[in-house]
Amino acid sequence: MAAEKAQVVVIGGGATGTGILRDLALRGISAILVEQGDLAHGTSSRFHGLLHSGARYAVKDKEAARECLEENMILRRIAPNCVENTGGLFVQLPEDNAEYADQWLAACAESGIPTEELDPRELRRNTPVLHHRVTRAFIVPDCAVDGFRVLWSNVNSARRYGARLYTYHSLTGIQQSNGKVTGVELTNQLTGERKYIECEMIINSTGAWGGAVAALAGIELNIIKDKGTLVAYNHRLTNQVVNRLRPPGDGDIFVPHGTITIFGTTSVTVNDAACTKPGHGEVLDLIKIGQEMIPDLENYRLIRAFAGVRPLYQAGNTAGGRSVTRNFALVDHQERDGLQGFISIVGGKFTTFRLMAEKTVDLAAKRLDVTAPCRTAEESLTSPVSEQWLERGKRVFGIPGAKKAADRLGDSFQRVVEEAEKNPDQRKIFCECEVVSLAEIVHVAGDGDSFTLGDIRRKTRMGMGTCQGTFCSYRTLGALSGYSQFAGNHREYLTKFLQKRWKGIRPVLWGQQLREAQLSSAIYCSLFGMERML
Ligand SMILES: Cc1cc2nc3c(=O)[nH]c(=O)nc-3n(C[C@H](O)[C@H](O)[C@H](O)COP(=O)(O)OP(=O)(O)OC[C@H]3O[C@@H](n4cnc5c(N)ncnc54)[C@H](O)[C@@H]3O)c2cc1C
């Protein structure tokens, strides 16, 4: 059988890889993206979800701060349904260095980041959960961003220009001939089948896995893996992102997302990119630090903890590589290691993924003799849902259901509403916590990219709310038994799904969440005959 061909194979379906795929496709370069799990399997779903204004970096790195601000503005414009324009606050407490606030203000001004000082009395009126001891507070243009939505929007946009995607395929071999990349060997993680793709170039955008992927080409790439733990509160504690006004450290950011809040984070060096188990001790430490800003923190219900691994590029290894900024590095392995057709992009932030992709594809295009310019900052990622379709959606899913579905589905909202109009049974809400209808679940199950209940969860948010899948997972599976990927052993599918949910619930098992867990355990262990939940 003839091998599939593409000019470029991009490895890694995180923010960086999906951004690169889109940029390549928009410049007319044929490209395939390969991801070992579902999209966002790595750090791009294990983060705060803060679209930085740059203010956090202004003192330490003005270049990074300016890049964040510029990319923040671009993403708001091209992907409004992925960004919630919450605004952000920087707050200082009496024990923080008072001089740092002035230094920070001057640095923000130098980086062009707008700031506005808020009277602490006004702050107490607007954000009563914050400590009354706050001495100074400033408003900045931070936002909340939905990682899953950005990634799928990148891929859907790239597909409109002919790009291809293989999820659940791992890169297991790199073929080379005479110092040139000639192809990749992939292994399907669900079936074990092997696949070969002929290509002229491989782009390694595998974040914390970058060193392991480079090793397949016989190249050394040193990446420090830095684990950060986060917790999700079952409440929107504040309407704005809240940052502590002091040099960046542990437990200093709260980000509201819809009805919940993500709080974190920590910083611990680990050996393995897949080391994403949050610890109970880390959670307790975080709460203790967070109480300095929100004294009542321990009384709010936590729904889960999770962790991500930051890929930090070890600068000592840059010999021959081209350091683009102090935050991300573009490594041209042709120049550095003499291997033609191999590029790595390492480090950075979610906020700057588009810029990282632009710099990477500029280099790839130069090597491939393509002159088309980057268009990712101008062309919209998704088209907005029209008022007319939103109104029709409200009639079938209710007001909150339609609004949430429109944000989640973007371009596909119209098709889901049409299905629900034709088939009233599909209007049923299957996940009450996140207001997800059967029509949306069925649409996602049939999109060709959903192989597990977890894939459906990530796209619809089914199972991500207060009940963490207790009520919606078995309903969803029951409704999808007609789909070949869900036709096998239902107990096994449910067990896998719930075990992943439990990984995040275990470190926060007390109070209301413990009661919820006992209910869940009773349902699944007694009614569905599962042996154990933990
Ligand atoms: C705790 C924490 C909080 C953060 N908060 C923020 C924030 O609020 N704002 C912000 O801007 N940034 C934040 N960051 C940074 C940001 O999340 C990351 O920089 C960004 O998500 C990295 O994206 P990426 O695409 O480079 O890597 P990833 O998202 O990790 O993607 C790499 C992908 O490569 C895949 N892969 C690996 N090996 C293979 C293989 N052999 N074959 C196929 N696929 C493979 C992986 O499965 C993975 O999906 C945070 C990071 C952490 C850890």
Coordinates of C-alpha atoms and ligand atoms in Angstrom, one line a residue:
M1 CA 0.0 0.0 0.0
A2 CA 1.4 3.5 -0.9
A3 CA 2.3 5.6 2.1
E4 CA 0.3 8.7 2.8
K5 CA 2.2 11.9 2.0
A6 CA 2.4 15.5 3.3
Q7 CA 5.0 18.2 3.1
V8 CA 5.0 18.6 6.9
V9 CA 4.1 16.4 9.8
V10 CA 3.4 18.3 13.0
I11 CA 3.8 16.2 16.2
G12 CA 1.8 17.3 19.3
G13 CA -1.8 18.4 19.5
G14 CA -1.5 21.1 22.0
A15 CA -1.9 24.8 21.5
T16 CA 1.4 25.1 19.8
G17 CA 0.9 22.2 17.4
T18 CA -2.7 23.0 16.4
G19 CA -1.6 26.7 15.9
I20 CA 1.2 25.5 13.6
L21 CA -1.1 23.2 11.7
R22 CA -3.5 26.2 11.0
D23 CA -0.6 28.5 10.0
L24 CA 0.8 25.9 7.6
A25 CA -2.6 25.2 6.0
L26 CA -3.4 28.9 5.6
R27 CA 0.0 29.3 3.7
G28 CA -1.0 26.4 1.4
I29 CA 1.5 23.9 2.8
S30 CA 0.1 20.4 3.0
A31 CA 0.2 19.2 6.6
I32 CA -0.8 16.5 9.0
L33 CA -1.0 16.8 12.8
V34 CA -0.3 13.8 14.9
E35 CA -1.3 13.5 18.6
Q36 CA -0.8 10.5 20.9
G37 CA -4.1 11.1 22.8
D38 CA -7.0 13.4 22.2
L39 CA -6.3 17.1 21.4
A40 CA -5.1 18.9 24.6
H41 CA -3.9 15.6 26.1
G42 CA -0.9 17.5 27.4
T43 CA -0.4 20.9 29.2
S44 CA -2.9 22.8 27.0
S45 CA -5.8 21.4 29.1
R46 CA -3.9 21.4 32.4
F47 CA -3.4 25.1 32.9
H48 CA -5.0 28.1 34.5
G49 CA -6.8 29.2 31.4
L50 CA -5.5 32.8 31.8
L51 CA -5.1 34.8 28.7
H52 CA -2.3 36.9 30.1
S53 CA -2.3 40.7 29.6
G54 CA 1.5 40.5 30.1
A55 CA 1.3 42.3 33.5
R56 CA 2.5 39.2 35.3
Y57 CA 5.8 39.3 33.3
A58 CA 6.2 43.1 33.0
V59 CA 8.9 43.4 35.7
K60 CA 11.0 40.4 34.8
D61 CA 10.7 40.2 31.0
K62 CA 9.2 43.2 29.1
E63 CA 9.6 41.4 25.7
A64 CA 7.4 38.5 27.0
A65 CA 4.9 41.0 28.5
R66 CA 4.5 42.9 25.2
E67 CA 4.1 39.6 23.3
C68 CA 1.4 38.5 25.7
L69 CA -0.5 41.8 25.4
E70 CA -0.4 41.7 21.6
E71 CA -1.5 38.0 21.4
N72 CA -4.2 38.6 24.0
M73 CA -5.7 41.3 21.7
I74 CA -5.4 39.1 18.6
L75 CA -7.1 36.1 20.2
R76 CA -10.0 38.2 21.5
R77 CA -10.5 39.4 18.0
I78 CA -10.2 36.2 16.0
A79 CA -11.8 33.8 18.6
P80 CA -14.4 35.7 20.7
N81 CA -16.3 32.5 21.6
C82 CA -13.1 31.1 23.2
V83 CA -12.3 34.1 25.4
E84 CA -14.2 35.6 28.3
N85 CA -13.3 39.2 28.7
T86 CA -13.3 39.1 32.5
G87 CA -10.6 41.8 33.0
G88 CA -8.0 41.2 35.7
L89 CA -7.0 42.6 39.1
F90 CA -3.5 42.8 40.7
V91 CA -3.9 43.1 44.5
Q92 CA -1.3 43.9 47.1
L93 CA -1.4 42.9 50.8
P94 CA 0.4 44.7 53.7
E95 CA 3.1 42.0 53.9
D96 CA 4.0 42.4 50.2
N97 CA 6.8 44.7 49.2
A98 CA 5.2 48.1 48.7
E99 CA 8.0 49.3 46.4
Y100 CA 7.3 46.4 44.0
A101 CA 3.9 47.9 43.1
D102 CA 5.6 51.1 41.8
Q103 CA 8.2 49.1 40.0
W104 CA 5.5 46.9 38.4
L105 CA 3.4 50.0 37.4
A106 CA 6.4 51.5 35.6
A107 CA 7.2 48.2 33.9
C108 CA 3.6 47.9 32.7
A109 CA 3.7 51.4 31.3
E110 CA 6.9 50.6 29.5
S111 CA 5.4 47.5 28.0
G112 CA 2.3 49.4 26.9
I113 CA 0.0 47.4 29.3
P114 CA -2.9 49.7 30.5
T115 CA -3.4 49.8 34.3
E116 CA -5.9 51.6 36.4
E117 CA -5.7 52.0 40.2
L118 CA -8.8 51.0 42.1
D119 CA -9.8 52.5 45.4
P120 CA -9.7 49.6 48.0
R121 CA -13.2 50.7 49.2
E122 CA -14.6 50.2 45.7
L123 CA -12.7 46.9 45.4
R124 CA -14.4 45.7 48.6
R125 CA -17.9 46.7 47.2
N126 CA -17.3 44.9 43.9
T127 CA -15.3 41.9 45.0
P128 CA -16.2 41.2 48.7
V129 CA -14.5 37.8 48.9
L130 CA -11.1 39.5 48.8
H131 CA -9.3 40.3 52.0
H132 CA -10.3 43.6 53.6
R133 CA -6.5 44.2 54.2
V134 CA -5.8 44.7 50.4
T135 CA -3.8 47.9 50.3
R136 CA -3.6 48.6 46.5
A137 CA -5.5 47.2 43.6
F138 CA -5.1 47.7 39.8
I139 CA -7.2 46.7 36.8
V140 CA -5.4 45.1 33.8
P141 CA -6.7 43.5 30.5
D142 CA -6.4 39.8 31.6
C143 CA -9.0 37.4 30.2
A144 CA -10.1 33.7 30.7
V145 CA -9.5 31.4 27.7
D146 CA -11.0 28.0 26.9
G147 CA -8.1 25.7 25.9
F148 CA -10.2 22.9 24.3
R149 CA -12.2 25.3 22.2
V150 CA -9.1 27.1 20.9
L151 CA -7.4 23.9 19.9
W152 CA -10.4 22.5 18.1
S153 CA -11.1 25.8 16.4
N154 CA -7.4 25.8 15.1
V155 CA -7.9 22.3 13.7
N156 CA -11.3 23.0 12.2
S157 CA -10.0 26.1 10.6
A158 CA -6.9 24.2 9.2
R159 CA -9.1 21.4 7.9
R160 CA -11.0 24.0 5.8
Y161 CA -7.7 24.4 4.0
G162 CA -7.0 20.7 3.6
A163 CA -5.0 19.9 6.7
R164 CA -5.4 16.4 8.2
L165 CA -5.5 15.2 11.9
Y166 CA -4.6 11.8 13.5
T167 CA -5.5 11.7 17.2
Y168 CA -4.6 8.6 19.3
H169 CA -1.5 8.1 17.1
S170 CA 1.9 8.2 18.6
L171 CA 5.1 9.1 16.8
T172 CA 7.3 5.9 17.2
G173 CA 9.9 6.3 14.5
I174 CA 11.6 9.0 12.3
Q175 CA 12.8 7.9 8.9
Q176 CA 16.0 9.6 7.6
S177 CA 18.1 9.3 4.5
N178 CA 21.4 11.1 3.7
G179 CA 20.9 13.6 6.6
K180 CA 17.3 14.4 5.6
V181 CA 14.0 13.6 7.2
T182 CA 11.9 11.4 4.8
G183 CA 9.0 10.2 6.9
V184 CA 7.4 9.2 10.2
E185 CA 6.2 5.9 11.7
L186 CA 3.1 6.2 13.8
T187 CA 1.4 3.7 16.1
N188 CA -2.4 3.8 16.7
Q189 CA -2.8 3.9 20.5
L190 CA -6.3 2.3 20.3
T191 CA -5.7 -0.5 17.8
G192 CA -1.9 -1.0 17.8
E193 CA -1.8 -0.6 14.0
R194 CA 1.3 1.0 12.4
K195 CA 1.1 3.7 9.8
Y196 CA 3.8 5.5 7.7
I197 CA 3.7 9.0 6.3
E198 CA 6.2 10.3 3.8
C199 CA 7.2 13.9 4.5
E200 CA 9.8 16.6 3.9
M201 CA 9.7 18.0 7.3
I202 CA 8.8 17.2 10.9
I203 CA 7.9 19.9 13.4
N204 CA 8.3 18.8 17.0
S205 CA 5.8 20.7 19.1
T206 CA 5.4 18.2 21.9
G207 CA 6.0 20.5 24.9
A208 CA 7.3 18.5 27.8
W209 CA 7.8 15.5 25.6
G210 CA 10.0 17.4 23.2
G211 CA 13.2 15.7 24.4
A212 CA 11.8 12.2 23.9
V213 CA 10.6 13.0 20.4
A214 CA 14.0 14.6 19.4
A215 CA 15.7 11.4 20.8
L216 CA 13.8 9.4 18.1
A217 CA 15.9 11.4 15.6
G218 CA 19.0 10.7 17.6
I219 CA 19.1 14.4 18.8
E220 CA 19.5 15.7 22.3
L221 CA 17.1 18.4 23.4
N222 CA 17.1 19.4 27.1
I223 CA 13.8 20.3 28.5
I224 CA 13.1 20.9 32.2
K225 CA 9.7 19.5 33.2
D226 CA 8.1 21.7 35.8
K227 CA 4.8 20.4 37.4
G228 CA 2.2 22.8 38.5
T229 CA -0.9 21.8 40.5
L230 CA -4.2 23.6 40.3
V231 CA -7.6 23.3 42.0
A232 CA -11.1 23.9 40.6
Y233 CA -13.7 25.5 42.9
N234 CA -17.4 24.9 42.4
H235 CA -18.1 28.7 42.5
R236 CA -17.3 31.7 40.6
L237 CA -15.4 33.4 43.5
T238 CA -14.7 36.6 41.6
N239 CA -15.8 38.0 38.3
Q240 CA -12.2 39.1 37.3
V241 CA -9.0 37.2 37.2
V242 CA -7.2 38.0 40.5
N243 CA -3.3 38.1 40.7
R244 CA -1.2 38.8 43.7
L245 CA 0.9 41.9 43.2
R246 CA 4.3 40.5 44.1
P247 CA 7.0 38.6 42.1
P248 CA 5.3 35.5 40.6
G249 CA 5.2 32.6 43.0
D250 CA 2.9 29.7 44.2
G251 CA -0.8 30.1 44.7
D252 CA -1.1 33.6 43.4
I253 CA -3.8 33.5 40.6
F254 CA -7.6 32.9 40.6
V255 CA -9.2 32.6 37.2
P256 CA -13.0 32.5 36.8
H257 CA -14.4 30.2 34.1
G258 CA -18.2 30.2 33.7
T259 CA -19.5 29.0 37.1
I260 CA -16.2 27.8 38.5
T261 CA -12.8 29.2 39.5
I262 CA -9.4 27.7 38.8
F263 CA -6.8 28.5 41.5
G264 CA -3.0 27.8 41.5
T265 CA -0.4 27.0 41.0
T266 CA 2.8 25.3 42.3
S267 CA 6.2 24.6 40.7
V268 CA 8.1 21.3 41.2
T269 CA 10.6 19.7 38.8
V270 CA 9.6 16.2 37.7
N271 CA 11.3 13.5 35.5
D272 CA 8.3 12.5 33.5
A273 CA 6.1 14.6 31.2
A274 CA 3.1 12.4 32.1
C275 CA 3.6 13.1 35.8
T276 CA 0.2 14.9 36.3
K277 CA -1.0 13.4 39.6
P278 CA -2.0 16.2 42.0
G279 CA -1.1 15.6 45.7
H280 CA -3.4 16.1 48.7
G281 CA -0.5 18.0 50.5
E282 CA -0.1 20.3 47.5
V283 CA -3.8 21.1 47.6
L284 CA -3.7 22.0 51.3
D285 CA -0.6 24.2 50.8
L286 CA -2.3 26.0 48.0
I287 CA -5.4 26.7 50.1
K288 CA -3.2 28.1 52.9
I289 CA -1.5 30.6 50.5
G290 CA -4.8 31.5 48.8
Q291 CA -6.4 32.3 52.1
E292 CA -4.1 35.3 52.3
M293 CA -6.1 36.8 49.4
I294 CA -9.5 35.1 50.0
P295 CA -9.8 34.4 53.8
D296 CA -12.9 32.2 53.4
L297 CA -11.3 30.0 50.8
E298 CA -11.5 26.7 52.9
N299 CA -15.2 27.0 53.1
Y300 CA -15.8 26.9 49.4
R301 CA -16.4 23.5 47.8
L302 CA -13.5 22.1 45.7
I303 CA -14.5 19.8 42.8
R304 CA -11.2 18.6 41.7
A305 CA -7.4 19.1 41.5
F306 CA -5.2 18.6 38.5
A307 CA -1.7 19.2 37.4
G308 CA 0.2 20.1 34.2
V309 CA 3.9 20.1 33.2
R310 CA 5.5 23.2 31.9
P311 CA 8.1 22.6 29.2
L312 CA 11.0 24.9 30.1
Y313 CA 13.8 25.1 27.6
Q314 CA 17.3 24.6 29.0
A315 CA 19.1 27.6 27.5
G316 CA 22.5 26.0 28.0
N317 CA 21.7 23.7 25.1
T318 CA 21.1 26.4 22.6
A319 CA 24.4 25.9 20.7
G320 CA 23.5 26.5 17.1
G321 CA 19.8 26.9 18.0
R322 CA 18.0 30.2 17.5
S323 CA 16.6 31.6 20.7
V324 CA 13.5 33.6 19.6
T325 CA 12.8 35.1 23.0
R326 CA 13.6 34.3 26.6
N327 CA 10.4 32.4 26.7
F328 CA 10.3 30.1 23.8
A329 CA 13.0 28.7 21.6
L330 CA 12.9 27.7 18.0
V331 CA 15.5 25.1 17.3
D332 CA 16.5 24.5 13.7
H333 CA 18.1 21.1 13.8
Q334 CA 19.4 21.5 10.3
E335 CA 21.6 24.3 11.6
R336 CA 22.3 22.8 15.0
D337 CA 22.6 19.1 14.4
G338 CA 22.9 18.7 10.6
L339 CA 19.5 17.0 10.2
Q340 CA 17.5 18.6 7.3
G341 CA 13.7 18.8 7.8
F342 CA 13.6 18.7 11.6
I343 CA 12.5 21.7 13.7
S344 CA 11.6 21.9 17.4
I345 CA 9.6 24.6 19.1
V346 CA 9.9 24.6 22.9
G347 CA 8.6 26.5 25.9
G348 CA 6.4 29.5 25.8
K349 CA 2.9 30.0 27.1
F350 CA -0.6 29.2 25.9
T351 CA -1.2 32.9 25.4
T352 CA 1.6 33.2 22.9
F353 CA 0.8 30.0 20.9
R354 CA -0.1 31.8 17.7
L355 CA 3.1 33.9 17.7
M356 CA 5.1 30.7 18.4
A357 CA 3.4 29.0 15.5
E358 CA 4.0 32.0 13.2
K359 CA 7.8 32.0 13.9
T360 CA 8.0 28.3 13.5
V361 CA 6.1 28.3 10.1
D362 CA 8.2 31.3 8.9
L363 CA 11.3 29.0 9.3
A364 CA 9.5 26.0 7.8
A365 CA 8.3 28.1 4.8
K366 CA 11.8 29.4 4.2
R367 CA 13.2 25.9 4.2
L368 CA 10.4 24.7 1.8
D369 CA 10.7 27.7 -0.5
V370 CA 7.2 28.9 0.3
T371 CA 6.7 32.7 0.2
A372 CA 3.1 33.0 1.4
P373 CA 2.9 35.2 4.5
C374 CA 1.3 34.4 7.8
R375 CA -2.5 35.1 8.0
T376 CA -3.4 33.7 11.3
A377 CA -3.8 37.0 13.1
E378 CA -6.2 38.4 10.5
E379 CA -8.5 35.5 9.6
S380 CA -11.2 34.6 12.2
L381 CA -10.9 31.2 13.9
T382 CA -14.7 30.8 14.1
S383 CA -17.7 32.7 12.8
P384 CA -20.0 34.1 15.4
V385 CA -23.4 32.5 16.0
S386 CA -26.1 34.8 14.5
E387 CA -28.8 36.3 16.7
Q388 CA -31.4 34.4 14.6
W389 CA -29.8 31.0 15.3
L390 CA -29.3 31.9 19.0
E391 CA -33.1 32.7 19.2
R392 CA -34.0 29.3 17.6
G393 CA -31.5 27.6 19.9
K394 CA -33.2 29.2 23.0
R395 CA -36.6 27.8 21.9
V396 CA -35.2 24.2 21.9
F397 CA -32.6 24.2 24.7
G398 CA -33.7 27.2 26.9
I399 CA -31.7 30.4 27.4
P400 CA -28.7 29.1 29.4
G401 CA -28.5 25.9 27.4
A402 CA -28.5 27.7 24.0
K403 CA -25.9 30.3 25.1
K404 CA -23.6 27.7 26.5
A405 CA -24.0 25.4 23.4
A406 CA -23.5 28.3 21.0
D407 CA -20.1 29.1 22.8
R408 CA -19.1 25.5 22.8
L409 CA -20.2 24.6 19.3
G410 CA -19.4 27.8 17.3
D411 CA -19.8 26.9 13.7
S412 CA -21.7 23.6 14.4
F413 CA -24.4 25.2 16.6
Q414 CA -26.8 25.7 13.6
R415 CA -26.6 21.9 12.7
V416 CA -27.3 20.9 16.3
V417 CA -30.3 23.2 16.7
E418 CA -31.7 21.9 13.4
E419 CA -31.4 18.3 14.7
A420 CA -33.1 19.2 17.9
E421 CA -35.9 21.0 16.1
K422 CA -36.6 17.9 13.9
N423 CA -36.2 15.5 16.8
P424 CA -37.7 16.7 20.1
D425 CA -36.2 13.7 22.0
Q426 CA -32.7 15.2 21.4
R427 CA -33.6 18.4 23.3
K428 CA -33.3 16.5 26.6
I429 CA -30.5 17.9 28.9
F430 CA -28.2 15.0 29.7
C431 CA -25.7 17.0 31.8
E432 CA -27.5 19.4 34.1
C433 CA -24.3 20.8 35.6
E434 CA -23.0 22.2 32.2
V435 CA -26.4 22.2 30.4
V436 CA -25.5 19.8 27.6
S437 CA -28.3 18.4 25.4
L438 CA -28.5 14.9 23.9
A439 CA -28.4 16.6 20.4
E440 CA -25.0 18.1 21.3
I441 CA -23.7 14.8 22.6
V442 CA -24.9 12.9 19.5
H443 CA -23.4 15.5 17.2
V444 CA -20.0 15.2 18.9
A445 CA -20.1 11.4 19.0
G446 CA -20.6 11.4 15.2
D447 CA -17.9 13.9 14.3
G448 CA -15.3 11.2 13.5
D449 CA -12.8 12.4 16.2
S450 CA -14.5 11.1 19.3
F451 CA -13.4 7.6 20.4
T452 CA -14.0 7.6 24.1
L453 CA -16.4 9.1 26.7
G454 CA -13.4 11.4 27.7
D455 CA -13.3 12.9 24.2
I456 CA -17.0 13.7 24.4
R457 CA -16.4 15.2 27.9
R458 CA -13.7 17.5 26.6
K459 CA -15.7 18.8 23.7
T460 CA -19.1 19.2 25.4
R461 CA -18.0 19.7 29.1
M462 CA -20.4 16.8 30.0
G463 CA -19.1 15.4 33.3
M464 CA -17.0 18.5 34.2
G465 CA -19.5 20.2 36.6
T466 CA -20.4 19.6 40.2
C467 CA -21.4 15.9 39.9
Q468 CA -18.1 15.1 37.9
G469 CA -20.0 12.6 35.7
T470 CA -22.0 10.8 38.4
F471 CA -25.3 11.3 36.6
C472 CA -24.5 12.2 33.0
S473 CA -21.9 9.5 32.1
Y474 CA -24.2 6.5 32.2
R475 CA -27.0 8.4 30.5
T476 CA -24.5 9.4 27.7
L477 CA -23.2 5.9 27.3
G478 CA -26.7 4.5 27.1
A479 CA -27.7 7.0 24.4
L480 CA -24.5 6.2 22.3
S481 CA -24.6 2.4 22.3
G482 CA -25.6 2.6 18.6
Y483 CA -22.2 4.1 17.7
S484 CA -19.5 1.5 16.9
Q485 CA -16.9 3.1 19.2
F486 CA -19.3 2.7 22.2
A487 CA -20.9 -0.7 21.3
G488 CA -18.5 -2.9 23.3
N489 CA -18.1 -3.4 27.1
H490 CA -20.1 -0.5 28.7
R491 CA -18.8 -1.3 32.2
E492 CA -15.2 -1.0 31.0
Y493 CA -15.9 2.4 29.3
L494 CA -17.6 3.7 32.4
T495 CA -14.9 2.5 34.6
K496 CA -12.2 4.2 32.5
F497 CA -14.1 7.4 32.4
L498 CA -14.8 7.5 36.1
Q499 CA -11.3 6.5 37.1
K500 CA -10.0 9.6 35.3
R501 CA -12.5 11.7 37.1
W502 CA -11.4 10.1 40.4
K503 CA -7.8 11.0 39.8
G504 CA -8.8 14.6 40.3
I505 CA -11.4 14.1 43.0
R506 CA -9.3 12.1 45.4
P507 CA -7.0 14.9 46.6
V508 CA -10.1 17.1 47.5
L509 CA -12.2 14.5 49.3
W510 CA -13.8 16.3 52.2
G511 CA -17.0 18.2 53.0
Q512 CA -19.6 18.4 50.2
Q513 CA -17.3 16.7 47.7
L514 CA -16.9 13.7 50.0
R515 CA -20.7 13.4 50.2
E516 CA -21.0 13.6 46.5
A517 CA -18.3 10.9 46.1
Q518 CA -20.2 8.6 48.5
L519 CA -23.3 9.0 46.4
S520 CA -21.4 8.3 43.2
S521 CA -19.7 5.3 44.8
A522 CA -23.2 3.9 45.9
I523 CA -24.6 4.3 42.4
Y524 CA -21.8 2.7 40.5
C525 CA -20.7 0.0 43.0
S526 CA -24.2 -1.1 43.9
L527 CA -26.4 -0.5 40.9
F528 CA -23.8 -1.0 38.2
G529 CA -21.7 -3.7 40.0
M530 CA -18.4 -1.9 39.7
E531 CA -15.9 -3.3 42.2
R532 CA -14.4 -0.1 43.4
M533 CA -14.1 3.6 42.6
L534 CA -10.8 4.6 44.1
Ligands
LIG1 C1 0.0 24.6 35.9 C2 0.2 25.4 34.7 C3 -0.5 26.5 34.5 C4 -0.4 27.3 33.3 N1 -1.2 28.4 33.2 C5 -1.1 29.1 32.0 C6 -2.0 30.2 31.8 O1 -2.9 30.5 32.6 N2 -1.8 30.9 30.7 C7 -0.8 30.6 29.7 O2 -0.7 31.3 28.7 N3 0.0 29.6 29.9 C8 -0.1 28.8 31.0 N4 0.7 27.7 31.2 C9 1.6 27.3 30.1 C10 0.8 26.6 29.0 O3 -0.2 25.8 29.5 C11 1.8 25.8 28.1 O4 2.9 26.6 27.8 C12 1.1 25.3 26.8 O5 -0.1 24.7 27.1 C13 2.0 24.4 26.1 O6 1.4 24.0 24.9 P1 2.1 23.0 23.9 O7 1.2 22.8 22.8 O8 3.5 23.5 23.7 O9 2.3 21.6 24.8 P2 1.2 20.5 25.1 O10 -0.1 21.1 25.3 O11 1.7 19.7 26.2 O12 1.1 19.6 23.8 C14 2.1 18.7 23.5 C15 1.4 17.5 22.9 O13 2.3 16.6 22.3 C16 1.7 15.3 22.5 N5 2.8 14.3 22.3 C17 3.9 14.0 23.1 N6 4.6 13.0 22.6 C18 4.0 12.6 21.4 C19 4.3 11.6 20.5 N7 5.4 10.8 20.6 N8 3.4 11.4 19.4 C20 2.3 12.2 19.3 N9 2.0 13.2 20.2 C21 2.9 13.4 21.2 C22 1.2 15.3 23.9 O14 0.2 14.3 24.1 C23 0.6 16.7 24.0 O15 -0.8 16.7 23.7 C24 0.5 26.9 32.3 C25 1.3 25.7 32.5 C26 1.1 25.0 33.7 C27 1.9 23.7 33.8

